[in-house]
Short mmCIF file of C-alpha atoms and ligand atoms in Angstrom, two decimals:
data_model
loop_
_atom_site.label_atom_id
_atom_site.label_comp_id
_atom_site.label_asym_id
_atom_site.label_seq_id
_atom_site.Cartn_x
_atom_site.Cartn_y
_atom_site.Cartn_z
CA MET A 1 0.00 0.00 0.00
CA ILE A 2 2.75 2.42 1.12
CA THR A 3 4.88 1.54 -1.92
CA LYS A 4 1.87 2.22 -4.13
CA LEU A 5 1.30 5.56 -2.45
CA ILE A 6 4.96 6.58 -2.86
CA THR A 7 4.93 5.56 -6.54
CA PHE A 8 1.73 7.54 -7.00
CA ILE A 9 3.16 10.70 -5.36
CA PHE A 10 6.44 10.32 -7.26
CA PHE A 11 4.63 9.91 -10.58
CA TYR A 12 2.37 12.93 -10.08
CA SER A 13 5.09 15.21 -8.71
CA ARG A 14 7.22 14.34 -11.76
CA LEU A 15 4.26 15.06 -14.01
CA ALA A 16 3.75 18.44 -12.32
CA ALA A 17 7.45 19.31 -12.64
CA ALA A 18 7.41 18.34 -16.29
CA ASN A 19 4.43 20.58 -16.86
CA ASN A 20 6.55 23.72 -16.86
CA LEU A 21 4.60 25.27 -19.73
CA TYR A 22 1.27 24.86 -17.91
CA PRO A 23 -0.10 28.28 -16.91
CA LYS A 24 -0.31 29.37 -13.26
CA TYR A 25 -3.16 31.88 -13.58
CA HIS A 26 -4.67 31.41 -17.05
CA LEU A 27 -7.32 28.80 -17.76
CA SER A 28 -6.03 25.77 -19.63
CA PRO A 29 -7.59 22.27 -19.83
CA ASP A 30 -6.60 19.95 -16.96
CA ARG A 31 -5.65 17.53 -19.75
CA GLY A 32 -6.05 17.36 -23.51
CA TRP A 33 -6.84 20.03 -26.03
CA MET A 34 -8.57 23.44 -25.79
CA ASN A 35 -9.67 25.90 -28.48
CA ASP A 36 -12.41 28.56 -28.56
CA PRO A 37 -14.15 29.96 -25.46
CA ASN A 38 -17.86 29.03 -25.51
CA GLY A 39 -20.96 29.76 -23.42
CA PHE A 40 -19.21 32.50 -21.43
CA CYS A 41 -21.76 33.83 -18.91
CA PHE A 42 -22.50 34.97 -15.37
CA PHE A 43 -25.18 32.74 -13.89
CA ASN A 44 -26.35 32.51 -10.25
CA GLY A 45 -23.28 34.40 -8.98
CA VAL A 46 -20.72 32.32 -10.91
CA TYR A 47 -18.84 32.81 -14.20
CA HIS A 48 -19.16 29.78 -16.44
CA LEU A 49 -16.70 29.31 -19.24
CA PHE A 50 -17.13 26.40 -21.61
CA TYR A 51 -14.60 25.71 -24.31
CA GLN A 52 -13.83 23.54 -27.32
CA HIS A 53 -12.16 20.50 -25.82
CA ASN A 54 -10.66 17.14 -26.62
CA PRO A 55 -10.39 15.29 -23.29
CA TYR A 56 -8.48 12.40 -24.89
CA SER A 57 -5.56 14.07 -26.63
CA SER A 58 -3.54 17.28 -26.68
CA TYR A 59 -2.59 16.87 -30.33
CA GLY A 60 -5.77 18.30 -31.85
CA PRO A 61 -9.49 18.86 -31.29
CA GLY A 62 -10.50 15.39 -32.52
CA ILE A 63 -14.29 15.11 -32.47
CA VAL A 64 -14.62 18.13 -30.27
CA HIS A 65 -16.54 18.31 -26.93
CA TRP A 66 -17.45 21.23 -24.66
CA GLY A 67 -15.17 21.48 -21.61
CA HIS A 68 -16.43 23.43 -18.60
CA ALA A 69 -14.88 25.55 -15.83
CA VAL A 70 -16.31 27.95 -13.24
CA SER A 71 -14.91 30.91 -11.35
CA THR A 72 -16.06 33.82 -9.26
CA ASP A 73 -13.14 36.10 -10.19
CA PHE A 74 -11.84 34.99 -13.65
CA PHE A 75 -8.62 33.72 -12.00
CA HIS A 76 -9.48 30.84 -9.65
CA TRP A 77 -11.02 28.27 -11.98
CA LYS A 78 -12.55 24.95 -11.06
CA HIS A 79 -12.60 22.27 -13.74
CA LEU A 80 -15.91 20.46 -14.17
CA PRO A 81 -16.81 17.33 -16.12
CA VAL A 82 -17.24 17.58 -19.89
CA ALA A 83 -20.48 19.51 -20.47
CA LEU A 84 -21.48 18.42 -23.99
CA ASN A 85 -20.47 15.22 -25.75
CA PRO A 86 -20.74 14.57 -29.51
CA ASP A 87 -23.37 11.86 -29.08
CA GLN A 88 -26.29 12.80 -31.36
CA TRP A 89 -26.78 12.40 -35.12
CA TYR A 90 -26.65 16.20 -35.54
CA ASP A 91 -23.36 16.72 -33.60
CA ASP A 92 -21.46 13.43 -33.98
CA GLY A 93 -18.73 15.22 -35.96
CA GLY A 94 -18.13 17.67 -33.10
CA VAL A 95 -19.94 19.91 -30.64
CA PHE A 96 -18.70 23.12 -32.22
CA SER A 97 -18.65 26.63 -30.74
CA GLY A 98 -21.59 28.52 -29.31
CA SER A 99 -22.77 30.78 -26.54
CA CYS A 100 -25.01 31.05 -23.49
CA LEU A 101 -28.18 33.06 -23.01
CA VAL A 102 -29.25 33.44 -19.39
CA ASP A 103 -33.01 33.95 -19.41
CA ALA A 104 -35.82 33.41 -16.92
CA GLY A 105 -33.43 31.81 -14.42
CA LYS A 106 -32.10 29.22 -16.87
CA MET A 107 -29.05 28.69 -19.02
CA TYR A 108 -29.70 28.27 -22.75
CA LEU A 109 -26.59 26.94 -24.46
CA TYR A 110 -26.69 27.32 -28.24
CA TYR A 111 -24.06 25.51 -30.25
CA THR A 112 -23.22 24.15 -33.68
CA GLY A 113 -23.57 20.46 -34.32
CA ASN A 114 -21.04 19.42 -36.95
CA VAL A 115 -21.67 16.34 -39.09
CA TYR A 116 -19.12 14.80 -41.45
CA HIS A 117 -20.07 13.15 -44.75
CA GLU A 118 -17.04 11.12 -45.65
CA GLY A 119 -16.17 11.00 -49.34
CA GLU A 120 -18.88 13.54 -50.29
CA THR A 121 -18.60 17.17 -51.40
CA PRO A 122 -19.14 19.19 -49.28
CA ASP A 123 -17.83 16.82 -46.63
CA HIS A 124 -19.73 18.33 -43.69
CA SER A 125 -22.90 20.14 -42.71
CA GLN A 126 -23.63 22.24 -39.63
CA TYR A 127 -26.79 22.49 -37.53
CA GLN A 128 -27.65 24.81 -34.67
CA ALA A 129 -28.66 23.04 -31.49
CA LEU A 130 -29.76 23.90 -27.95
CA ALA A 131 -29.01 22.53 -24.49
CA THR A 132 -30.45 23.91 -21.26
CA SER A 133 -29.59 23.90 -17.59
CA ASP A 134 -31.52 24.92 -14.48
CA ASP A 135 -28.45 25.00 -12.22
CA GLY A 136 -25.48 25.53 -14.57
CA TYR A 137 -24.14 22.03 -13.89
CA ASN A 138 -26.70 19.53 -15.17
CA ILE A 139 -26.98 20.20 -18.87
CA VAL A 140 -29.58 18.55 -21.09
CA LYS A 141 -29.78 18.66 -24.89
CA TYR A 142 -33.13 19.77 -26.28
CA GLU A 143 -35.16 16.82 -27.55
CA MET A 144 -36.26 18.49 -30.77
CA ASN A 145 -32.76 19.48 -31.93
CA PRO A 146 -31.56 20.75 -34.29
CA ILE A 147 -33.39 24.06 -33.98
CA ILE A 148 -31.90 25.45 -37.23
CA ASN A 149 -31.19 22.96 -40.02
CA GLY A 150 -29.58 25.66 -42.14
CA SER A 151 -30.72 24.47 -45.55
CA GLY A 152 -29.72 27.09 -48.09
CA PHE A 153 -26.74 28.14 -45.92
CA GLN A 154 -24.66 24.94 -45.80
CA PRO A 155 -21.94 23.75 -45.36
CA ASP A 156 -20.40 26.46 -43.12
CA LEU A 157 -22.98 27.94 -40.74
CA ARG A 158 -21.70 28.08 -37.22
CA ASP A 159 -20.88 29.65 -33.86
CA PRO A 160 -24.24 31.14 -32.70
CA LYS A 161 -24.09 34.12 -30.30
CA ILE A 162 -27.46 35.00 -28.76
CA TRP A 163 -28.88 37.98 -26.90
CA LYS A 164 -32.25 39.31 -25.84
CA HIS A 165 -33.71 42.71 -26.65
CA GLY A 166 -37.22 43.65 -25.52
CA ASP A 167 -39.27 40.50 -25.92
CA LYS A 168 -37.25 39.19 -28.87
CA TYR A 169 -34.14 37.04 -29.15
CA TYR A 170 -31.35 37.59 -31.68
CA MET A 171 -28.59 35.34 -32.97
CA VAL A 172 -25.54 36.08 -35.11
CA LEU A 173 -24.06 33.21 -37.11
CA GLY A 174 -20.87 32.91 -39.15
CA ASN A 175 -21.42 31.74 -42.71
CA SER A 176 -19.84 31.59 -46.15
CA PHE A 177 -21.48 32.08 -49.54
CA LYS A 178 -20.57 32.10 -53.23
CA GLY A 179 -19.69 35.50 -54.71
CA GLU A 180 -20.26 36.65 -58.31
CA SER A 181 -17.23 34.81 -59.67
CA ASN A 182 -18.10 31.73 -57.67
CA GLU A 183 -15.44 32.55 -55.04
CA THR A 184 -16.20 31.66 -51.42
CA LEU A 185 -16.74 34.71 -49.18
CA GLY A 186 -17.44 35.20 -45.48
CA ARG A 187 -20.56 36.79 -44.03
CA ILE A 188 -22.48 37.24 -40.78
CA LEU A 189 -26.18 36.47 -40.61
CA LEU A 190 -28.70 37.80 -38.11
CA TRP A 191 -31.59 35.55 -37.04
CA GLU A 192 -34.49 36.34 -34.73
CA SER A 193 -36.93 34.46 -32.54
CA SER A 194 -39.85 35.11 -30.20
CA ASP A 195 -39.48 31.92 -28.19
CA LYS A 196 -35.74 30.96 -28.24
CA ILE A 197 -36.59 27.79 -30.24
CA ASN A 198 -38.04 28.84 -33.61
CA TRP A 199 -35.67 31.07 -35.55
CA GLU A 200 -36.09 33.09 -38.77
CA LYS A 201 -33.35 34.70 -40.80
CA ALA A 202 -33.61 38.48 -40.33
CA SER A 203 -30.74 40.04 -42.33
CA ILE A 204 -27.16 39.87 -43.47
CA LEU A 205 -25.13 42.06 -41.11
CA LEU A 206 -21.87 41.98 -43.04
CA GLU A 207 -20.46 40.41 -46.19
CA SER A 208 -16.85 40.07 -47.30
CA ASP A 209 -15.98 41.64 -50.63
CA GLY A 210 -12.97 39.33 -50.78
CA ARG A 211 -10.60 41.46 -48.73
CA LEU A 212 -11.91 39.95 -45.52
CA GLY A 213 -11.62 36.37 -46.72
CA TYR A 214 -13.73 33.28 -47.21
CA MET A 215 -15.31 32.58 -43.81
CA PHE A 216 -16.23 34.54 -40.69
CA GLU A 217 -15.96 32.47 -37.51
CA CYS A 218 -17.17 33.22 -33.97
CA PRO A 219 -19.23 36.40 -34.52
CA ASP A 220 -20.26 38.49 -31.52
CA PHE A 221 -22.42 41.61 -31.70
CA PHE A 222 -23.11 44.05 -28.87
CA GLU A 223 -23.71 47.65 -27.93
CA LEU A 224 -20.81 49.47 -26.30
CA ASP A 225 -20.63 53.09 -25.21
CA GLY A 226 -23.28 54.29 -27.67
CA HIS A 227 -22.26 52.28 -30.76
CA TRP A 228 -22.30 48.65 -31.91
CA VAL A 229 -19.34 46.31 -32.11
CA LEU A 230 -19.22 43.46 -34.61
CA LEU A 231 -16.41 41.22 -33.40
CA PHE A 232 -15.45 38.18 -35.46
CA SER A 233 -12.64 35.98 -36.72
CA PRO A 234 -12.24 36.13 -40.50
CA GLN A 235 -10.32 33.36 -42.29
CA GLY A 236 -8.40 34.03 -45.49
CA VAL A 237 -7.36 37.68 -45.01
CA LYS A 238 -4.10 38.29 -46.87
CA PRO A 239 -1.13 39.76 -44.98
CA GLU A 240 -0.62 43.49 -45.64
CA GLY A 241 2.59 44.99 -44.22
CA ASP A 242 2.50 44.49 -40.44
CA LYS A 243 -1.18 43.55 -40.51
CA TYR A 244 -2.92 40.15 -40.66
CA LYS A 245 0.21 38.10 -40.09
CA ASN A 246 -1.41 35.25 -38.18
CA LEU A 247 -2.94 32.25 -39.95
CA PHE A 248 -6.42 33.66 -39.12
CA GLN A 249 -7.37 37.03 -37.60
CA THR A 250 -9.72 38.37 -34.94
CA GLY A 251 -10.98 41.90 -35.13
CA HIS A 252 -13.93 44.23 -35.06
CA ILE A 253 -15.92 46.83 -36.94
CA ILE A 254 -17.54 49.65 -34.99
CA GLY A 255 -20.82 50.90 -36.37
CA ASP A 256 -24.50 51.51 -35.72
CA PHE A 257 -27.37 49.08 -35.76
CA SER A 258 -31.11 49.53 -36.20
CA TYR A 259 -33.51 46.97 -34.71
CA ASP A 260 -36.18 48.32 -37.13
CA THR A 261 -34.32 47.67 -40.37
CA LYS A 262 -31.92 45.06 -38.89
CA THR A 263 -29.05 46.76 -40.64
CA PHE A 264 -25.53 47.33 -39.43
CA THR A 265 -23.85 50.51 -40.72
CA PRO A 266 -20.07 50.42 -40.28
CA LEU A 267 -18.44 53.67 -39.20
CA TYR A 268 -14.84 52.39 -39.46
CA ASP A 269 -12.91 49.68 -41.25
CA PHE A 270 -12.07 46.29 -39.80
CA GLN A 271 -9.30 46.46 -37.17
CA GLU A 272 -7.40 43.65 -35.50
CA LEU A 273 -8.21 43.46 -31.81
CA ASP A 274 -4.76 42.24 -30.78
CA HIS A 275 -1.34 42.37 -32.45
CA GLY A 276 0.34 39.26 -31.03
CA HIS A 277 0.79 35.78 -32.50
CA ASP A 278 -1.89 33.98 -30.51
CA PHE A 279 -5.32 35.51 -30.20
CA TYR A 280 -8.38 33.94 -31.80
CA ALA A 281 -12.10 33.15 -31.59
CA THR A 282 -13.08 35.76 -28.98
CA GLN A 283 -16.26 35.67 -26.95
CA THR A 284 -17.74 38.38 -24.71
CA THR A 285 -20.20 38.46 -21.85
CA LEU A 286 -21.47 41.01 -19.35
CA ASP A 287 -19.82 40.71 -15.94
CA GLU A 288 -21.66 41.03 -12.64
CA ASP A 289 -21.37 44.85 -12.86
CA GLY A 290 -22.78 44.93 -16.41
CA SER A 291 -19.39 45.64 -18.06
CA ARG A 292 -18.45 43.94 -21.34
CA VAL A 293 -15.66 41.41 -20.83
CA VAL A 294 -13.83 39.60 -23.64
CA ILE A 295 -11.76 36.43 -23.56
CA ALA A 296 -9.90 34.76 -26.43
CA TRP A 297 -8.17 31.50 -27.19
CA MET A 298 -4.47 32.36 -26.72
CA ASP A 299 -3.22 30.04 -29.44
CA MET A 300 -3.74 29.60 -33.16
CA TRP A 301 -4.67 26.73 -35.45
CA ASP A 302 -1.87 24.53 -36.85
CA GLN A 303 0.93 25.62 -34.49
CA ASN A 304 2.06 22.33 -32.88
CA TYR A 305 3.35 24.09 -29.78
CA PRO A 306 5.67 22.07 -27.48
CA GLU A 307 3.12 21.92 -24.64
CA MET A 308 1.32 19.20 -26.62
CA ASP A 309 4.06 16.81 -25.47
CA GLN A 310 3.25 17.80 -21.87
CA GLY A 311 -0.32 16.52 -22.17
CA PHE A 312 -2.18 19.77 -22.71
CA ALA A 313 -2.69 22.35 -25.45
CA GLY A 314 -4.22 25.80 -25.51
CA GLN A 315 -5.18 28.37 -22.92
CA MET A 316 -7.41 31.42 -22.58
CA THR A 317 -6.22 35.02 -22.44
CA LEU A 318 -6.84 37.08 -19.33
CA ALA A 319 -10.43 38.32 -19.14
CA ARG A 320 -10.38 41.92 -20.37
CA LYS A 321 -12.87 44.71 -19.87
CA LEU A 322 -13.79 46.48 -23.13
CA LYS A 323 -14.41 50.18 -23.69
CA LEU A 324 -14.91 52.04 -26.93
CA GLY A 325 -11.89 54.17 -27.82
CA LYS A 326 -11.36 56.77 -30.55
CA ASN A 327 -11.23 56.01 -34.30
CA GLY A 328 -12.94 52.65 -34.12
CA ILE A 329 -10.50 51.23 -31.60
CA LEU A 330 -11.46 49.06 -28.64
CA LEU A 331 -9.67 49.54 -25.34
CA GLN A 332 -8.86 46.38 -23.36
CA LYS A 333 -7.90 46.23 -19.70
CA PRO A 334 -7.42 43.19 -17.47
CA VAL A 335 -10.48 42.85 -15.21
CA LYS A 336 -10.14 44.41 -11.76
CA ASP A 337 -10.13 41.00 -10.07
CA ILE A 338 -6.54 40.63 -11.28
CA ASP A 339 -5.80 41.69 -7.67
CA ALA A 340 -6.77 38.15 -6.72
CA ALA A 341 -3.78 36.78 -8.65
CA ARG A 342 -1.14 39.31 -7.62
CA GLY A 343 1.80 37.97 -5.61
CA ARG A 344 4.65 39.79 -3.93
CA VAL A 345 6.62 42.75 -5.25
CA LEU A 346 10.04 41.69 -6.58
CA HIS A 347 11.23 45.10 -7.71
CA SER A 348 10.02 48.68 -7.70
CA GLY A 349 11.35 52.12 -8.62
CA VAL A 350 13.62 53.87 -11.14
CA THR A 351 15.24 51.20 -13.30
CA ARG A 352 18.37 51.61 -15.39
CA GLY A 353 19.42 49.82 -18.59
CA GLY A 354 20.97 46.40 -18.09
CA LYS A 355 18.95 45.59 -14.95
CA VAL A 356 18.05 41.87 -14.65
CA ILE A 357 15.16 40.60 -12.50
CA LYS A 358 14.68 36.87 -11.89
CA LEU A 359 11.03 35.90 -11.92
CA VAL A 360 9.36 33.59 -9.41
CA ASN A 361 7.58 30.58 -10.98
CA ASN A 362 8.00 32.14 -14.45
CA THR A 363 5.15 34.54 -13.69
CA ALA A 364 5.01 38.32 -13.46
CA GLU A 365 2.99 41.46 -13.65
CA ILE A 366 5.27 44.28 -14.84
CA LEU A 367 4.05 47.86 -14.69
CA ILE A 368 6.16 50.39 -16.55
CA ARG A 369 5.92 54.16 -16.62
CA SER A 370 8.48 55.93 -18.68
CA SER A 371 9.31 58.82 -21.01
CA PRO A 372 7.62 58.68 -24.43
CA LEU A 373 10.79 60.22 -25.89
CA LEU A 374 13.06 57.27 -25.07
CA ASN A 375 13.33 53.90 -26.76
CA LEU A 376 12.52 50.95 -24.56
CA ASP A 377 13.63 47.32 -24.85
CA VAL A 378 12.45 44.62 -22.49
CA PHE A 379 13.90 41.11 -22.88
CA ILE A 380 12.09 38.09 -21.44
CA GLU A 381 14.70 35.36 -21.30
CA SER A 382 15.38 31.79 -20.33
CA GLU A 383 18.43 29.71 -21.25
CA GLY A 384 17.44 28.89 -24.78
CA ASN A 385 14.71 31.38 -25.52
CA GLN A 386 14.38 35.14 -25.77
CA VAL A 387 11.45 37.47 -26.44
CA GLN A 388 12.17 41.13 -27.09
CA ILE A 389 9.53 43.83 -26.77
CA SER A 390 10.57 47.24 -28.06
CA TYR A 391 9.15 50.72 -28.31
CA ASP A 392 10.73 52.88 -31.03
CA HIS A 393 9.89 56.49 -30.19
CA GLN A 394 11.03 57.87 -33.56
CA LYS A 395 8.96 55.50 -35.65
CA GLY A 396 6.13 55.27 -33.11
CA THR A 397 6.06 51.48 -33.21
CA ILE A 398 5.96 48.54 -30.83
CA THR A 399 7.62 45.29 -31.87
CA LEU A 400 7.38 41.89 -30.24
CA ASP A 401 10.03 39.47 -31.49
CA ARG A 402 9.77 35.96 -30.05
CA GLY A 403 12.58 34.48 -32.16
CA GLY A 404 12.36 31.38 -34.35
CA LYS A 405 10.18 31.16 -37.39
CA ASP A 406 7.64 33.97 -38.04
CA ALA A 407 9.14 35.84 -35.09
CA VAL A 408 7.99 39.44 -35.41
CA ARG A 409 4.71 41.23 -34.78
CA ARG A 410 4.63 45.01 -34.98
CA THR A 411 2.13 47.85 -34.87
CA ASN A 412 2.04 51.63 -34.62
CA TRP A 413 1.59 53.14 -31.21
CA ARG A 414 2.30 56.50 -29.67
CA PRO A 415 1.57 57.04 -25.99
CA LEU A 416 -0.69 59.91 -24.97
CA GLY A 417 1.52 61.50 -22.32
CA LYS A 418 3.79 59.06 -20.44
CA LEU A 419 4.54 55.64 -21.87
CA THR A 420 2.70 53.09 -19.74
CA TRP A 421 2.82 49.32 -20.21
CA ARG A 422 1.29 46.44 -18.31
CA LEU A 423 2.96 43.16 -19.09
CA TYR A 424 1.74 39.73 -17.91
CA ILE A 425 3.98 36.70 -18.06
CA ASP A 426 2.69 33.23 -17.25
CA SER A 427 4.77 30.05 -17.86
CA SER A 428 4.32 30.13 -21.65
CA SER A 429 2.43 33.33 -22.45
CA ILE A 430 2.98 37.07 -22.67
CA GLU A 431 0.25 39.71 -22.75
CA LEU A 432 1.16 43.36 -23.20
CA PHE A 433 -1.34 46.19 -22.62
CA CYS A 434 -0.18 49.61 -23.85
CA GLY A 435 -1.49 52.92 -22.54
CA ASN A 436 -5.23 52.71 -21.94
CA GLY A 437 -5.36 49.31 -23.63
CA GLU A 438 -5.52 50.76 -27.15
CA VAL A 439 -2.85 48.28 -28.28
CA THR A 440 -2.37 44.75 -26.94
CA PHE A 441 -0.10 41.87 -27.90
CA SER A 442 -0.86 38.29 -26.87
CA SER A 443 1.80 35.76 -27.79
CA ARG A 444 2.87 32.37 -26.58
CA PHE A 445 6.55 31.71 -25.82
CA PHE A 446 8.28 28.56 -24.69
CA PRO A 447 10.97 29.07 -22.05
CA THR A 448 13.35 26.20 -21.44
CA GLY A 449 14.11 27.09 -17.80
CA PRO A 450 13.74 29.87 -15.22
CA VAL A 451 12.73 33.19 -16.78
CA SER A 452 14.35 36.59 -16.13
CA ILE A 453 13.55 39.97 -17.51
CA ARG A 454 16.31 42.30 -18.61
CA LEU A 455 16.16 45.93 -19.59
CA GLY A 456 17.99 46.93 -22.80
CA ARG A 457 21.26 48.88 -22.27
CA GLN A 458 19.87 52.15 -23.62
CA SER A 459 16.59 51.94 -21.70
CA MET A 460 15.77 53.95 -18.59
CA ILE A 461 12.48 53.59 -16.76
CA ASP A 462 11.03 56.22 -14.36
CA ASN A 463 9.11 53.58 -12.50
CA MET A 464 8.93 49.85 -12.91
CA THR A 465 7.09 47.50 -10.55
CA VAL A 466 7.55 43.76 -10.96
CA ARG A 467 5.35 41.34 -9.02
CA SER A 468 5.14 37.59 -9.08
CA MET A 469 1.71 36.12 -9.75
CA LYS A 470 0.01 33.49 -7.62
CA GLN A 471 -0.90 30.05 -8.77
CA THR A 472 -4.68 30.25 -9.13
CA VAL A 473 -5.39 27.37 -11.50
C1 LIG B 1 -12.91 28.59 -34.49
C2 LIG B 1 -13.64 27.33 -34.90
C3 LIG B 1 -15.13 27.55 -34.94
C4 LIG B 1 -15.69 26.17 -34.73
C5 LIG B 1 -14.70 25.58 -33.77
C6 LIG B 1 -14.44 24.11 -33.95
O1 LIG B 1 -11.65 28.34 -33.96
O2 LIG B 1 -13.15 26.84 -36.13
O3 LIG B 1 -15.61 28.19 -36.10
O4 LIG B 1 -16.99 26.19 -34.22
O5 LIG B 1 -13.49 26.29 -33.93
O6 LIG B 1 -13.63 23.62 -32.92
#
């Protein structure tokens, strides 16, 4: 018995030590694969976050399930059993992404049932389905599923996001269609319902003219500070200078919307929401104070990151509060409950070039306040790996270079007043928030040992505070 116990402890402590890429305060699956956030909601005093999940392997989504975790502060997460399994004729090729409507004291989980047709063209079709829960934990699929069979819109019709307005319910869905020259183009459809079950197509909110690619995934549509935000993940956007360098993008169009005509009138062009390597398939919800909070999958399709060999893949970004900025920009700030994850202060004060600070547990919150007229270089280093984040005051750019293949991401940014940065490091991720959150970078990195941060020789910081972060997951 004792020998068994010792072997057990030895095995699990080795597993934990080997899991050095596993995040300390970001949500990641307890095992297996994770992609998109799903069903993000606040229900009966608790935040529920479902996600695309393969419980059996970290090497890909497989026939995808819905994983499930709960939190009261977006940092301490409890893993729950798989919420939705691919066990019906209309979802046996995967329980794809969807969202949660909290209404009349119940959870309504809308999702896409994917079905494969091997050897046929097209080789899949997608249905919209419903599952409900009275308590947030026992989840039952609706007997009469699917609720939208999508004929006329196949084969790519997915990722329903639902909200209520007055006594009506609305749903946005990602879709693709054939353009004039038979090319495939992305679009977002609006559907409406009076009873949450029977849905009619209401309008087309947005169509790609080719520049925005062939499919729009994970649409979200909400009012923010007097305008409307259409947030989505287009596939097939061609790189253009420093823009659109990831395999797929996530971004938004700010505009106005009329419930009478069901039309969306863009006021600005499409803008990427984040400038890092790993930010996709966002979903928003209202927090307990009624503020709009966004979360994204901090990863990207087809990356084969080294964590897969450690038994897990994928993680979520920090939850970020959204505000509408100027010129069609969205401002993102970590939610205030980040306090719950803050550890002890490792360094604080004026900081000169060359300074090295060893992190604790490869985690940190780094707050920087500095002159906008000086260049700044911060290196995040372990033995075999280096990430450099630089501000070039002459060019007005920020560059994140994580080394290796496809290393550099860059965007324009000029601080209003002092340069202020908030930088979050967690085992294998970096999130940078600039100024009021008008520019963010979210990128994965893969340290091979203890991480230090080092200030470039020419840099000089008026005030830099470095804290460790607690282990909350
Ligand atoms: C986005 C996405 C969704 C789909 C899901 C499948 O990353 O492709 O469009 O529902 O992932 O896992």
